[in-house]
Amino acid sequence: RAEVVINGSSLPAVADRSNESLKHSIQPASSKWRHNQTLSLRIRKQILKFLDAEKDISVLKGTLKPGDIIHYIFDRDSTMNVSQNLYELLPRTSPLKNKHFQTCAIVGNSGVLLNSGCGQEIDTHSFVIRCNLAPVQEYARDVGLKTDLVTMNPSVIQRAFEDLVNATWREKLLQRLHGLNGSILWIPAFMARGGKERVEWVNALILKHHVNVRTAYPSLRLLHAVRGYWLTNKVHIKRPTTGLLMYTLATRFCNQIYLYGFWPFPLDQNQNPVKYHYYDSLKYGYTSQASPHTMPLEFKALKSLHEQGALKLTVGQCD
Ligand code: CTP
């Protein structure tokens, strides 16, 4: 019998898999969901005890200089030197300074977005956050186009742009970056030593081609602070995913938060297969035991927040 792997546990193919996705079905339904302003404010306040998105979204120019040595967050024994290029791209002030938005969309990368028709709705939000340079043009009907902030884990350069081995791939990345048109490009540069060269390549490309993006490099304490907040709330994550990081940051500057493309399960609520990513062929086994993420656990926490009205999860079609 075929098996799927979700976060390390092998589940028999048919019967248990359906239970798995039914277990996660979302209530209340879209039309009945109401925002809970009191709870959202309480969450913002609690998170502020651990981190401040305005500051932690990026290291600023004034705090580092070229040649400074940084220990990687997950590889404490490995270090990097702040290069001239990185220094040049550090913002002078926080890209979120004094920012407040009525509604924000955070777009995760699950295949549940395909055929959702959510593009228009996503684009109506005042601030739209996307993850890992996910493509939009070809999927606009389902994912929208508006992008105010997009993240880029260094691993994306390997996975989606063939480590820029030749001019064709460099051009592809360049096109994607040009398409960002002044949005914030959020690069976790200090997490793991494996990303060192990739971050440098991207920085060099941005400077050489005068790409119009506002680069941001998350603070050294952000990841542990985010993990600390969730652990305190009994959500035992190993390493927060990009999506959870974005939600945690967004609580600071968004009144209402709408999540799309968060669905780490191989079947949707109607038992139809769901791709892991809406735009590539990465498989669910990718979130294996070796992976530091605990996506289904995160999802459970987000679902509970949806039920309480602190955020709105959309996992089906948009109205
Ligand atoms: N996500 C999800 N369900 C999926 C795929 C993604 O809920 N099937 C959410 C996760 O919160 C994830 C975000 O969408 O962080 C963006 O997806 P992806 O680019 O796969 O992010 P990460 O797994 O965090 O990135 P990486 O693999 O580079 O750590």
Short mmCIF file of C-alpha atoms and ligand atoms in Angstrom, two decimals:
data_model
loop_
_atom_site.label_atom_id
_atom_site.label_comp_id
_atom_site.label_asym_id
_atom_site.label_seq_id
_atom_site.Cartn_x
_atom_site.Cartn_y
_atom_site.Cartn_z
CA ARG A 1 0.00 0.00 0.00
CA ALA A 2 1.21 3.46 -0.83
CA GLU A 3 2.23 5.56 2.12
CA VAL A 4 2.57 9.25 2.75
CA VAL A 5 4.94 10.77 5.22
CA ILE A 6 3.81 13.70 7.29
CA ASN A 7 6.42 15.01 9.62
CA GLY A 8 8.14 11.72 9.96
CA SER A 9 5.19 9.46 10.69
CA SER A 10 4.19 7.04 7.98
CA LEU A 11 0.44 6.90 7.60
CA PRO A 12 -1.43 4.18 5.69
CA ALA A 13 -2.69 5.59 2.43
CA VAL A 14 -6.46 5.70 2.24
CA ALA A 15 -8.53 5.46 5.41
CA ASP A 16 -6.28 7.21 7.90
CA ARG A 17 -5.31 9.89 5.47
CA SER A 18 -8.93 10.96 5.09
CA ASN A 19 -9.28 11.13 8.84
CA GLU A 20 -6.16 13.22 8.95
CA SER A 21 -7.54 15.96 6.72
CA LEU A 22 -11.07 15.76 8.16
CA LYS A 23 -9.56 16.29 11.59
CA HIS A 24 -8.25 19.62 10.37
CA SER A 25 -11.42 20.92 8.76
CA ILE A 26 -11.94 24.55 9.49
CA GLN A 27 -14.79 25.95 11.58
CA PRO A 28 -16.35 28.46 11.60
CA ALA A 29 -16.83 28.63 7.85
CA SER A 30 -15.70 31.73 5.99
CA SER A 31 -19.04 33.60 6.11
CA LYS A 32 -19.51 33.01 9.84
CA TRP A 33 -16.02 34.01 10.97
CA ARG A 34 -15.80 37.18 13.07
CA HIS A 35 -12.68 39.07 14.05
CA ASN A 36 -11.93 39.13 17.78
CA GLN A 37 -10.28 42.50 18.28
CA THR A 38 -9.74 42.05 22.03
CA LEU A 39 -7.92 38.76 21.54
CA SER A 40 -5.79 40.15 18.67
CA LEU A 41 -4.66 43.02 20.87
CA ARG A 42 -3.89 40.67 23.74
CA ILE A 43 -1.77 38.47 21.44
CA ARG A 44 0.09 41.53 20.13
CA LYS A 45 0.90 42.56 23.68
CA GLN A 46 2.09 39.08 24.66
CA ILE A 47 4.30 38.77 21.59
CA LEU A 48 5.80 42.19 22.31
CA LYS A 49 7.21 40.70 25.50
CA PHE A 50 9.36 38.41 23.34
CA LEU A 51 10.13 40.47 20.25
CA ASP A 52 9.30 43.70 18.49
CA ALA A 53 8.65 43.23 14.78
CA GLU A 54 9.55 46.84 14.11
CA LYS A 55 13.07 46.21 15.36
CA ASP A 56 13.52 42.49 14.78
CA ILE A 57 12.45 42.52 11.16
CA SER A 58 15.94 43.70 10.25
CA VAL A 59 19.38 44.44 11.53
CA LEU A 60 20.10 48.12 10.83
CA LYS A 61 23.15 49.76 9.30
CA GLY A 62 24.08 51.57 12.50
CA THR A 63 24.49 48.33 14.42
CA LEU A 64 27.03 46.55 12.18
CA LYS A 65 30.01 47.47 10.09
CA PRO A 66 31.89 45.65 7.31
CA GLY A 67 34.20 43.01 8.75
CA ASP A 68 32.12 42.39 11.89
CA ILE A 69 31.93 38.73 12.82
CA ILE A 70 28.56 37.02 13.26
CA HIS A 71 27.96 33.53 14.67
CA TYR A 72 25.29 31.65 12.74
CA ILE A 73 22.18 31.06 14.83
CA PHE A 74 21.97 27.32 14.13
CA ASP A 75 25.69 26.71 13.65
CA ARG A 76 27.10 28.61 16.59
CA ASP A 77 30.65 27.41 15.83
CA SER A 78 30.60 28.85 12.33
CA THR A 79 31.00 32.52 11.66
CA MET A 80 30.62 34.96 8.81
CA ASN A 81 32.10 38.37 8.20
CA VAL A 82 29.76 41.20 7.33
CA SER A 83 30.68 41.91 3.71
CA GLN A 84 30.70 45.34 2.10
CA ASN A 85 27.70 44.32 -0.03
CA LEU A 86 25.67 43.14 2.93
CA TYR A 87 26.50 46.33 4.78
CA GLU A 88 25.37 48.43 1.83
CA LEU A 89 22.05 46.64 1.71
CA LEU A 90 21.23 46.91 5.42
CA PRO A 91 18.38 49.38 5.91
CA ARG A 92 19.03 52.60 7.83
CA THR A 93 15.62 52.51 9.47
CA SER A 94 13.16 49.71 9.98
CA PRO A 95 11.05 49.09 6.88
CA LEU A 96 8.12 48.68 9.31
CA LYS A 97 8.75 51.84 11.30
CA ASN A 98 5.40 53.26 12.45
CA LYS A 99 3.54 51.01 10.04
CA HIS A 100 -0.04 49.96 10.76
CA PHE A 101 -2.39 48.21 8.40
CA GLN A 102 -6.07 47.45 8.69
CA THR A 103 -5.81 44.03 7.06
CA CYS A 104 -2.84 41.88 6.07
CA ALA A 105 -2.62 38.71 4.02
CA ILE A 106 0.03 36.10 4.66
CA VAL A 107 0.28 33.75 1.72
CA GLY A 108 1.79 30.35 2.49
CA ASN A 109 2.88 28.07 -0.32
CA SER A 110 0.55 25.07 -0.02
CA GLY A 111 -1.02 23.63 -3.18
CA VAL A 112 -4.38 24.21 -1.51
CA LEU A 113 -4.28 27.59 -3.24
CA LEU A 114 -4.65 26.01 -6.67
CA ASN A 115 -8.16 26.58 -8.05
CA SER A 116 -9.02 28.61 -4.96
CA GLY A 117 -9.76 31.77 -6.95
CA CYS A 118 -8.36 33.71 -3.97
CA GLY A 119 -6.15 36.06 -6.00
CA GLN A 120 -8.55 39.00 -6.05
CA GLU A 121 -9.33 38.74 -2.35
CA ILE A 122 -5.65 38.51 -1.43
CA ASP A 123 -4.89 41.61 -3.47
CA THR A 124 -7.51 43.67 -1.59
CA HIS A 125 -5.54 43.49 1.68
CA SER A 126 -3.53 46.54 2.70
CA PHE A 127 -0.30 44.58 3.17
CA VAL A 128 0.51 41.26 1.48
CA ILE A 129 3.29 38.98 2.70
CA ARG A 130 4.56 36.07 0.60
CA CYS A 131 7.09 33.34 1.27
CA ASN A 132 10.26 32.18 -0.42
CA LEU A 133 10.00 34.10 -3.68
CA ALA A 134 7.02 31.99 -4.72
CA PRO A 135 5.98 32.83 -8.29
CA VAL A 136 2.80 34.88 -8.75
CA GLN A 137 2.35 35.85 -12.42
CA GLU A 138 1.34 32.41 -13.69
CA TYR A 139 -0.93 31.81 -10.67
CA ALA A 140 -2.45 35.27 -10.25
CA ARG A 141 -6.07 34.05 -10.27
CA ASP A 142 -5.42 31.87 -7.22
CA VAL A 143 -2.67 33.73 -5.35
CA GLY A 144 -2.92 37.36 -6.50
CA LEU A 145 -0.08 39.67 -7.50
CA LYS A 146 0.27 42.28 -4.76
CA THR A 147 3.47 41.77 -2.77
CA ASP A 148 4.59 44.12 -0.03
CA LEU A 149 7.04 41.76 1.63
CA VAL A 150 8.50 38.51 0.36
CA THR A 151 10.86 36.21 2.21
CA MET A 152 13.80 34.38 0.68
CA ASN A 153 15.43 31.53 2.56
CA PRO A 154 18.88 31.04 0.98
CA SER A 155 17.86 27.45 0.13
CA VAL A 156 15.44 28.86 -2.47
CA ILE A 157 18.40 29.82 -4.62
CA GLN A 158 19.36 26.17 -4.81
CA ARG A 159 15.84 24.75 -5.08
CA ALA A 160 14.23 27.17 -7.50
CA PHE A 161 17.17 28.80 -9.28
CA GLU A 162 19.69 25.93 -9.68
CA ASP A 163 22.28 27.77 -7.58
CA LEU A 164 22.62 30.29 -10.42
CA VAL A 165 24.87 27.87 -12.33
CA ASN A 166 24.56 29.76 -15.60
CA ALA A 167 23.37 33.02 -17.13
CA THR A 168 19.86 31.64 -17.76
CA TRP A 169 19.25 30.99 -14.05
CA ARG A 170 20.83 34.27 -13.03
CA GLU A 171 18.49 36.03 -15.47
CA LYS A 172 15.48 34.14 -14.08
CA LEU A 173 16.27 35.25 -10.55
CA LEU A 174 16.91 38.78 -11.74
CA GLN A 175 13.51 38.89 -13.46
CA ARG A 176 11.83 37.68 -10.29
CA LEU A 177 13.63 40.33 -8.23
CA HIS A 178 12.83 43.11 -10.69
CA GLY A 179 9.19 42.03 -10.44
CA LEU A 180 9.23 42.93 -6.75
CA ASN A 181 9.09 46.58 -7.62
CA GLY A 182 10.12 48.23 -4.38
CA SER A 183 8.72 45.63 -1.96
CA ILE A 184 10.61 44.38 1.07
CA LEU A 185 12.86 41.39 0.38
CA TRP A 186 13.40 39.60 3.69
CA ILE A 187 16.50 37.40 3.74
CA PRO A 188 17.35 35.30 6.81
CA ALA A 189 21.09 35.65 6.28
CA PHE A 190 22.35 34.70 9.72
CA MET A 191 20.56 31.41 10.32
CA ALA A 192 22.75 28.65 8.93
CA ARG A 193 26.21 28.58 7.37
CA GLY A 194 24.86 26.69 4.34
CA GLY A 195 23.30 29.88 3.04
CA LYS A 196 26.47 31.97 3.10
CA GLU A 197 27.36 32.04 -0.59
CA ARG A 198 23.75 32.17 -1.76
CA VAL A 199 23.07 35.30 0.26
CA GLU A 200 26.23 36.89 -1.12
CA TRP A 201 25.25 36.03 -4.72
CA VAL A 202 21.83 37.60 -4.29
CA ASN A 203 23.24 40.70 -2.60
CA ALA A 204 25.75 41.14 -5.42
CA LEU A 205 23.05 40.73 -8.07
CA ILE A 206 20.80 43.33 -6.41
CA LEU A 207 23.62 45.88 -6.24
CA LYS A 208 25.00 45.21 -9.70
CA HIS A 209 21.62 45.56 -11.41
CA HIS A 210 20.21 48.28 -9.15
CA VAL A 211 17.22 46.10 -8.34
CA ASN A 212 14.43 48.11 -6.77
CA VAL A 213 13.85 46.18 -3.51
CA ARG A 214 14.10 47.14 0.14
CA THR A 215 16.30 44.45 1.66
CA ALA A 216 15.84 43.35 5.27
CA TYR A 217 17.85 40.79 7.27
CA PRO A 218 16.14 39.51 10.43
CA SER A 219 17.75 40.17 13.79
CA LEU A 220 19.89 37.53 15.44
CA ARG A 221 17.40 37.02 18.24
CA LEU A 222 14.21 36.77 16.16
CA LEU A 223 14.03 33.02 15.74
CA HIS A 224 14.59 32.16 19.37
CA ALA A 225 12.21 34.89 20.46
CA VAL A 226 9.45 33.58 18.19
CA ARG A 227 10.06 30.03 19.37
CA GLY A 228 10.02 31.25 22.96
CA TYR A 229 6.63 32.88 22.51
CA TRP A 230 5.06 29.75 21.06
CA LEU A 231 6.69 27.43 23.60
CA THR A 232 5.32 29.60 26.39
CA ASN A 233 1.91 29.05 24.83
CA LYS A 234 2.50 25.29 24.78
CA VAL A 235 3.04 25.04 21.05
CA HIS A 236 6.11 22.82 21.01
CA ILE A 237 7.66 23.75 17.70
CA LYS A 238 11.22 22.78 16.85
CA ARG A 239 11.97 25.63 14.47
CA PRO A 240 9.23 28.02 13.35
CA THR A 241 8.43 27.90 9.65
CA THR A 242 8.58 31.03 7.55
CA GLY A 243 4.78 31.17 7.63
CA LEU A 244 4.61 31.13 11.42
CA LEU A 245 7.42 33.69 11.66
CA MET A 246 5.44 35.99 9.37
CA TYR A 247 2.24 35.63 11.40
CA THR A 248 4.13 36.35 14.63
CA LEU A 249 5.70 39.49 13.12
CA ALA A 250 2.45 40.63 11.51
CA THR A 251 0.59 40.76 14.84
CA ARG A 252 2.60 43.90 15.57
CA PHE A 253 1.48 45.98 12.60
CA CYS A 254 -1.71 44.38 11.27
CA ASN A 255 -5.15 44.77 12.84
CA GLN A 256 -6.64 41.78 11.07
CA ILE A 257 -4.60 38.90 9.69
CA TYR A 258 -5.78 36.60 6.89
CA LEU A 259 -3.87 33.43 6.08
CA TYR A 260 -3.99 31.67 2.70
CA GLY A 261 -1.99 28.68 1.49
CA PHE A 262 -1.47 27.16 4.92
CA TRP A 263 -2.33 23.47 4.62
CA PRO A 264 0.45 20.97 5.35
CA PHE A 265 -1.64 17.90 4.47
CA PRO A 266 -1.81 15.80 1.30
CA LEU A 267 -5.63 15.82 1.08
CA ASP A 268 -7.97 18.79 1.26
CA GLN A 269 -11.17 18.96 3.27
CA ASN A 270 -13.03 17.21 0.44
CA GLN A 271 -10.43 14.46 0.24
CA ASN A 272 -8.85 15.71 -2.99
CA PRO A 273 -5.07 15.52 -3.30
CA VAL A 274 -3.16 18.72 -2.49
CA LYS A 275 0.32 19.54 -3.77
CA TYR A 276 2.90 20.45 -1.16
CA HIS A 277 3.69 23.71 -2.98
CA TYR A 278 1.36 25.33 -5.50
CA TYR A 279 4.19 25.96 -7.95
CA ASP A 280 6.67 23.06 -7.90
CA SER A 281 6.87 19.31 -7.50
CA LEU A 282 8.32 19.11 -3.99
CA LYS A 283 6.76 16.20 -2.10
CA TYR A 284 5.35 15.86 1.41
CA GLY A 285 8.27 13.64 2.42
CA TYR A 286 10.18 16.90 2.37
CA THR A 287 8.75 17.64 5.84
CA SER A 288 10.34 14.45 7.12
CA GLN A 289 11.84 13.68 10.49
CA ALA A 290 15.02 15.33 9.34
CA SER A 291 13.15 18.57 8.76
CA PRO A 292 13.32 21.03 11.61
CA HIS A 293 9.71 22.13 11.01
CA THR A 294 6.62 20.84 12.78
CA MET A 295 4.04 22.16 10.34
CA PRO A 296 0.97 20.12 11.39
CA LEU A 297 1.55 21.23 14.96
CA GLU A 298 1.80 24.86 13.87
CA PHE A 299 -1.35 24.38 11.83
CA LYS A 300 -3.24 23.16 14.88
CA ALA A 301 -2.26 26.33 16.73
CA LEU A 302 -3.31 28.55 13.81
CA LYS A 303 -6.60 26.68 13.50
CA SER A 304 -7.32 27.31 17.15
CA LEU A 305 -6.60 31.02 16.63
CA HIS A 306 -9.00 30.98 13.67
CA GLU A 307 -11.71 29.46 15.85
CA GLN A 308 -11.20 32.22 18.40
CA GLY A 309 -11.27 34.96 15.76
CA ALA A 310 -7.65 36.10 16.19
CA LEU A 311 -6.86 35.34 12.54
CA LYS A 312 -8.72 33.99 9.55
CA LEU A 313 -7.54 30.86 7.76
CA THR A 314 -8.78 30.22 4.24
CA VAL A 315 -8.17 26.65 3.11
CA GLY A 316 -10.75 26.29 0.37
CA GLN A 317 -12.16 28.50 -2.35
CA CYS A 318 -12.67 32.21 -1.89
CA ASP A 319 -16.25 33.50 -2.25
N1 CTP B 1 2.97 25.96 4.22
C1 CTP B 1 1.88 25.19 4.64
N2 CTP B 1 1.58 24.04 3.98
C2 CTP B 1 2.31 23.62 2.95
C3 CTP B 1 3.42 24.37 2.51
C4 CTP B 1 3.73 25.55 3.17
O1 CTP B 1 1.22 25.55 5.61
N3 CTP B 1 1.96 22.49 2.31
C5 CTP B 1 3.24 27.25 4.89
C6 CTP B 1 4.31 27.12 5.99
O2 CTP B 1 3.99 27.99 7.05
C7 CTP B 1 5.55 27.61 5.28
C8 CTP B 1 5.02 28.66 4.32
O3 CTP B 1 3.74 28.16 3.93
O4 CTP B 1 6.50 28.19 6.13
C9 CTP B 1 5.88 28.88 3.10
O5 CTP B 1 6.15 27.65 2.48
P1 CTP B 1 7.65 27.15 2.18
O6 CTP B 1 8.23 28.04 1.16
O7 CTP B 1 7.61 25.69 1.91
O8 CTP B 1 8.34 27.51 3.59
P2 CTP B 1 9.37 26.79 4.59
O9 CTP B 1 9.13 25.31 4.63
O10 CTP B 1 9.32 27.49 5.90
O11 CTP B 1 10.71 27.07 3.93
P3 CTP B 1 12.03 26.19 4.00
O12 CTP B 1 11.66 24.84 3.46
O13 CTP B 1 12.98 26.92 3.14
O14 CTP B 1 12.40 26.15 5.46
#
